[in-house]
Short mmCIF file of C-alpha atoms in Angstrom, two decimals:
data_model
loop_
_atom_site.label_atom_id
_atom_site.label_comp_id
_atom_site.label_asym_id
_atom_site.label_seq_id
_atom_site.Cartn_x
_atom_site.Cartn_y
_atom_site.Cartn_z
CA SER A 1 0.00 0.00 0.00
CA SER A 2 1.04 3.62 -0.53
CA THR A 3 0.26 6.93 1.17
CA ALA A 4 0.82 10.33 -0.44
CA VAL A 5 0.96 13.51 1.62
CA ASP A 6 0.40 17.17 0.79
CA ILE A 7 -0.29 20.28 2.83
CA SER A 8 -2.65 21.69 0.17
CA LYS A 9 -6.30 20.60 0.34
CA ASP A 10 -6.82 21.62 -3.30
CA MET A 11 -3.92 19.46 -4.45
CA ILE A 12 -5.21 16.50 -2.44
CA GLU A 13 -8.68 16.85 -3.96
CA TYR A 14 -7.24 17.06 -7.49
CA SER A 15 -4.86 14.15 -6.95
CA ASN A 16 -7.60 11.93 -5.53
CA GLU A 17 -9.65 12.60 -8.66
CA ILE A 18 -6.71 11.44 -10.79
CA ALA A 19 -6.26 8.38 -8.57
CA ASP A 20 -9.95 7.52 -9.00
CA GLU A 21 -9.53 7.68 -12.78
CA GLU A 22 -6.27 5.73 -12.93
CA LEU A 23 -6.71 3.15 -10.16
CA GLY A 24 -10.42 2.39 -10.31
CA ASP A 25 -13.22 2.66 -7.79
CA ARG A 26 -12.75 2.50 -4.05
CA GLY A 27 -14.18 -0.36 -2.05
CA MET A 28 -13.60 -2.92 -4.79
CA GLY A 29 -10.49 -4.50 -3.33
CA GLY A 30 -8.30 -3.16 -6.15
CA MET A 31 -5.33 -0.82 -6.36
CA ARG A 32 -7.41 2.22 -5.33
CA ASP A 33 -7.98 0.68 -1.91
CA LYS A 34 -4.23 0.40 -1.44
CA PHE A 35 -3.62 4.11 -2.03
CA GLN A 36 -4.53 7.13 0.07
CA TYR A 37 -3.76 10.84 -0.28
CA ILE A 38 -3.95 12.77 2.97
CA GLU A 39 -3.32 16.24 4.37
CA GLU A 40 -0.18 16.39 6.50
CA ASP A 41 2.79 18.71 7.03
CA MET A 42 6.03 17.05 5.88
CA ARG A 43 7.82 18.62 8.85
CA THR A 44 5.64 16.79 11.38
CA ILE A 45 4.25 13.92 9.30
CA GLY A 46 2.51 11.31 11.39
CA GLN A 47 3.09 13.18 14.65
CA ALA A 48 -0.18 15.11 15.01
CA ALA A 49 -2.93 13.74 17.24
CA GLY A 50 -5.38 11.74 15.17
CA SER A 51 -2.98 11.11 12.29
CA PRO A 52 -3.88 7.91 10.41
CA LEU A 53 -0.17 7.14 9.97
CA LYS A 54 1.21 4.61 12.44
CA GLN A 55 4.78 4.77 13.67
CA GLY A 56 7.16 2.01 12.66
CA THR A 57 4.91 0.63 9.91
CA PHE A 58 6.45 1.97 6.66
CA ASP A 59 9.18 0.33 4.60
CA SER A 60 10.21 3.48 2.73
CA ALA A 61 9.53 7.21 2.51
CA TRP A 62 10.15 9.43 -0.50
CA VAL A 63 10.50 13.22 -0.76
CA LEU A 64 10.51 13.89 -4.50
CA LEU A 65 10.58 16.72 -7.04
CA GLY A 66 12.71 18.93 -4.82
CA SER A 67 9.91 19.27 -2.25
CA MET A 68 12.43 19.47 0.57
CA GLN A 69 13.69 22.75 -0.89
CA HIS A 70 10.67 24.41 0.72
CA LEU A 71 12.23 23.66 4.12
CA THR A 72 14.57 26.62 4.36
CA THR A 73 15.79 26.16 7.95
CA ASN A 74 17.73 23.34 9.59
CA ASP A 75 15.04 23.03 12.28
CA ASP A 76 12.46 22.24 9.58
CA VAL A 77 14.70 19.71 7.84
CA ILE A 78 15.62 17.94 11.09
CA SER A 79 11.95 17.79 12.05
CA CYS A 80 11.08 16.30 8.65
CA PHE A 81 13.81 13.64 8.89
CA SER A 82 12.92 12.79 12.49
CA SER A 83 9.22 12.45 11.71
CA ALA A 84 9.94 10.20 8.73
CA SER A 85 12.28 8.07 10.84
CA LYS A 86 9.56 7.47 13.44
CA LEU A 87 7.22 6.18 10.73
CA LEU A 88 9.79 3.83 9.24
CA ARG A 89 10.53 0.30 10.35
CA GLU A 90 14.07 -0.50 11.43
CA GLY A 91 16.09 -0.77 8.23
CA GLY A 92 13.62 1.36 6.26
CA THR A 93 14.80 3.89 3.72
CA LEU A 94 14.26 7.60 3.14
CA THR A 95 14.86 8.77 -0.45
CA ILE A 96 15.42 12.47 -1.11
CA GLU A 97 15.40 13.92 -4.65
CA LEU A 98 16.93 17.39 -5.08
CA PRO A 99 18.54 19.51 -7.79
CA HIS A 100 22.13 18.53 -8.46
CA PRO A 101 24.61 20.56 -6.34
CA ARG A 102 26.09 21.96 -9.57
CA GLU A 103 23.14 24.37 -9.47
CA THR A 104 24.14 25.56 -6.01
CA PHE A 105 27.60 26.53 -7.21
CA THR A 106 26.50 28.17 -10.47
CA MET A 107 23.95 30.63 -9.10
CA VAL A 108 25.52 33.39 -11.14
CA ASP A 109 24.07 31.63 -14.19
CA CYS A 110 20.43 31.69 -13.03
CA THR A 111 18.16 31.89 -16.05
CA ARG A 112 14.49 31.69 -16.87
CA ASN A 113 13.08 28.23 -17.61
CA GLY A 114 9.73 27.87 -19.32
CA TRP A 115 7.50 25.27 -20.87
CA GLU A 116 3.92 24.83 -22.10
CA VAL A 117 1.34 22.24 -21.07
CA PRO A 118 -1.38 21.53 -23.69
CA LEU A 119 -4.96 21.55 -22.39
CA GLU A 120 -7.50 19.09 -23.75
CA ASP A 121 -11.22 18.61 -23.15
CA GLU A 122 -12.87 15.29 -22.31
CA GLU A 123 -12.88 14.34 -26.00
CA GLY A 124 -9.15 14.96 -26.37
CA ILE A 125 -9.57 18.20 -28.33
CA GLU A 126 -6.94 20.81 -27.52
CA TYR A 127 -8.41 24.14 -26.45
CA GLY A 128 -5.42 26.00 -25.05
CA GLU A 129 -2.24 25.76 -23.05
CA LEU A 130 -0.80 26.57 -19.65
CA LYS A 131 2.45 28.51 -19.92
CA ILE A 132 4.77 28.00 -16.97
CA ILE A 133 7.83 30.06 -16.03
CA TRP A 134 10.17 28.64 -13.38
CA GLY A 135 12.89 31.01 -12.25
CA ASP A 136 13.87 34.35 -13.70
CA ASP A 137 17.06 36.23 -14.47
CA ASP A 138 16.49 38.67 -11.60
CA ASP A 139 15.80 36.10 -8.87
CA LYS A 140 17.74 36.88 -5.71
CA PHE A 141 20.07 34.31 -4.15
CA ASP A 142 21.23 34.47 -0.53
CA PRO A 143 24.58 32.63 -0.45
CA ILE A 144 24.65 32.51 3.36
CA ARG A 145 21.28 30.77 3.77
CA GLN A 146 21.55 29.05 0.35
CA VAL A 147 18.03 30.24 -0.45
CA ARG A 148 16.91 31.47 -3.84
CA ASP A 149 13.69 33.45 -4.31
CA PHE A 150 12.26 31.60 -7.30
CA THR A 151 9.85 33.42 -9.58
CA VAL A 152 6.95 31.13 -10.52
CA MET A 153 4.47 32.31 -13.15
CA MET A 154 1.57 30.57 -14.86
CA ASP A 155 -0.54 31.96 -17.70
CA LEU A 156 -3.66 30.27 -19.06
CA VAL A 157 -4.07 30.80 -22.81
CA ILE A 158 -7.39 29.73 -24.36
CA THR A 159 -7.42 29.15 -28.12
CA GLY A 160 -10.65 27.13 -28.46
CA ASP A 161 -14.29 27.77 -27.71
CA VAL A 162 -14.03 27.33 -23.94
CA LYS A 163 -15.63 30.24 -22.09
CA LEU A 164 -14.16 31.48 -18.82
CA ASP A 165 -15.97 33.42 -16.12
CA ASP A 166 -14.55 36.75 -15.01
CA SER A 167 -13.73 35.09 -11.69
CA ASP A 168 -11.59 32.37 -13.30
CA LEU A 169 -7.89 32.85 -12.56
CA GLN A 170 -5.93 33.17 -15.80
CA SER A 171 -2.56 34.42 -14.57
CA VAL A 172 -0.62 34.00 -11.35
CA LYS A 173 2.85 35.02 -10.16
CA GLU A 174 4.52 34.14 -6.88
CA ILE A 175 7.98 34.42 -5.35
CA VAL A 176 8.85 31.11 -3.69
CA PRO A 177 11.89 30.86 -1.35
CA MET A 178 13.68 27.57 -1.99
CA ARG A 179 16.81 26.19 -0.38
CA LEU A 180 19.64 24.62 -2.35
CA PHE A 181 21.24 21.64 -0.61
CA THR A 182 24.62 19.94 -0.78
CA TYR A 183 25.32 16.28 -0.12
CA GLN A 184 27.21 16.95 3.10
CA GLU A 185 24.23 18.76 4.62
CA ILE A 186 21.97 15.81 3.87
CA GLU A 187 24.53 13.36 5.27
CA ALA A 188 25.01 15.39 8.48
CA ILE A 189 21.30 15.91 9.13
CA GLY A 190 20.67 12.26 8.37
CA ARG A 191 23.34 11.23 10.87
CA ILE A 192 21.79 13.20 13.75
CA THR A 193 18.32 11.83 13.01
CA GLY A 194 19.25 8.15 12.89
CA PHE A 195 20.12 7.61 9.22
CA GLU A 196 23.19 6.71 7.21
CA ILE A 197 23.72 7.18 3.47
CA ALA A 198 23.05 3.93 1.61
CA GLY A 199 23.19 5.23 -1.95
CA LEU A 200 23.86 8.36 -3.97
CA TYR A 201 22.67 8.82 -7.56
CA GLY A 202 22.45 11.45 -10.28
CA ALA A 203 18.82 10.67 -11.17
CA LEU A 204 16.00 8.39 -10.06
CA SER A 205 17.96 5.52 -11.53
CA ASP A 206 20.73 3.46 -9.97
CA GLU A 207 22.50 3.51 -13.34
CA ILE A 208 23.31 7.25 -13.17
CA ASP A 209 26.32 8.04 -10.99
CA VAL A 210 26.02 11.33 -9.13
CA ASN A 211 29.42 12.46 -10.45
CA SER A 212 28.79 11.58 -14.08
CA ASP A 213 28.12 14.09 -16.83
CA GLU A 214 24.65 12.56 -17.16
CA ALA A 215 23.75 13.45 -13.57
CA PHE A 216 21.11 16.15 -13.27
CA ARG A 217 19.60 15.38 -9.82
CA LEU A 218 20.94 14.64 -6.34
CA VAL A 219 19.18 11.50 -5.15
CA CYS A 220 20.14 10.40 -1.63
CA VAL A 221 18.96 7.08 -0.24
CA LEU A 222 19.23 7.04 3.55
CA HIS A 223 19.01 3.87 5.63
CA LYS A 224 17.43 4.00 9.10
CA ILE A 225 19.84 2.63 11.67
CA LYS A 226 18.17 3.83 14.89
CA SER A 227 15.14 5.76 16.05
CA PRO A 228 15.57 9.51 16.68
CA VAL A 229 15.70 10.79 20.24
CA ASP A 230 13.09 13.48 21.05
#
């Protein structure tokens, strides 16, 4: 079974809709009954009163897509690691996926990244696109805290016959502080929260060495060796 966690109620609602479509109906004894998406804070996951997550019952935990970059202080990262450790069985693993450290040491080369996501209706007919901008040339980087203020912009462009209400959001821009990590930080924080490094990769594949030219992510697999002390 699998459990996904997010702090956003809107994201949970959307993701559960996708899960219903992809995994089938609930209550039928199929894959959908083995998957749940719940609202939790990754810093204190499973620690709140009434949490459905039971300590010492998980084989592995994953923090993907650079999500840990939103934890900009050591206190938050330590809390996240400690909470995950309490949920894991002895010998369980915590996998962290982050940008490759090359990005941390080339902040002077920050540039704008953009892409488009086609939008289709229920019949598969394209009616527009969502334009996404991630990062901008003027984003500020604090080298002491290793935190970059990422510019995130999304623009909805309608090219078909879809009608939008005046209240529908068509453009959004936010500045999102995100921390850039190095391997030694992960190793040190892991050590004080009961983990040791079991593997280091340059992508979500054990065939990509973290030091190879092909490496574009920092993927750390940590092995639980003891429970954290409160």
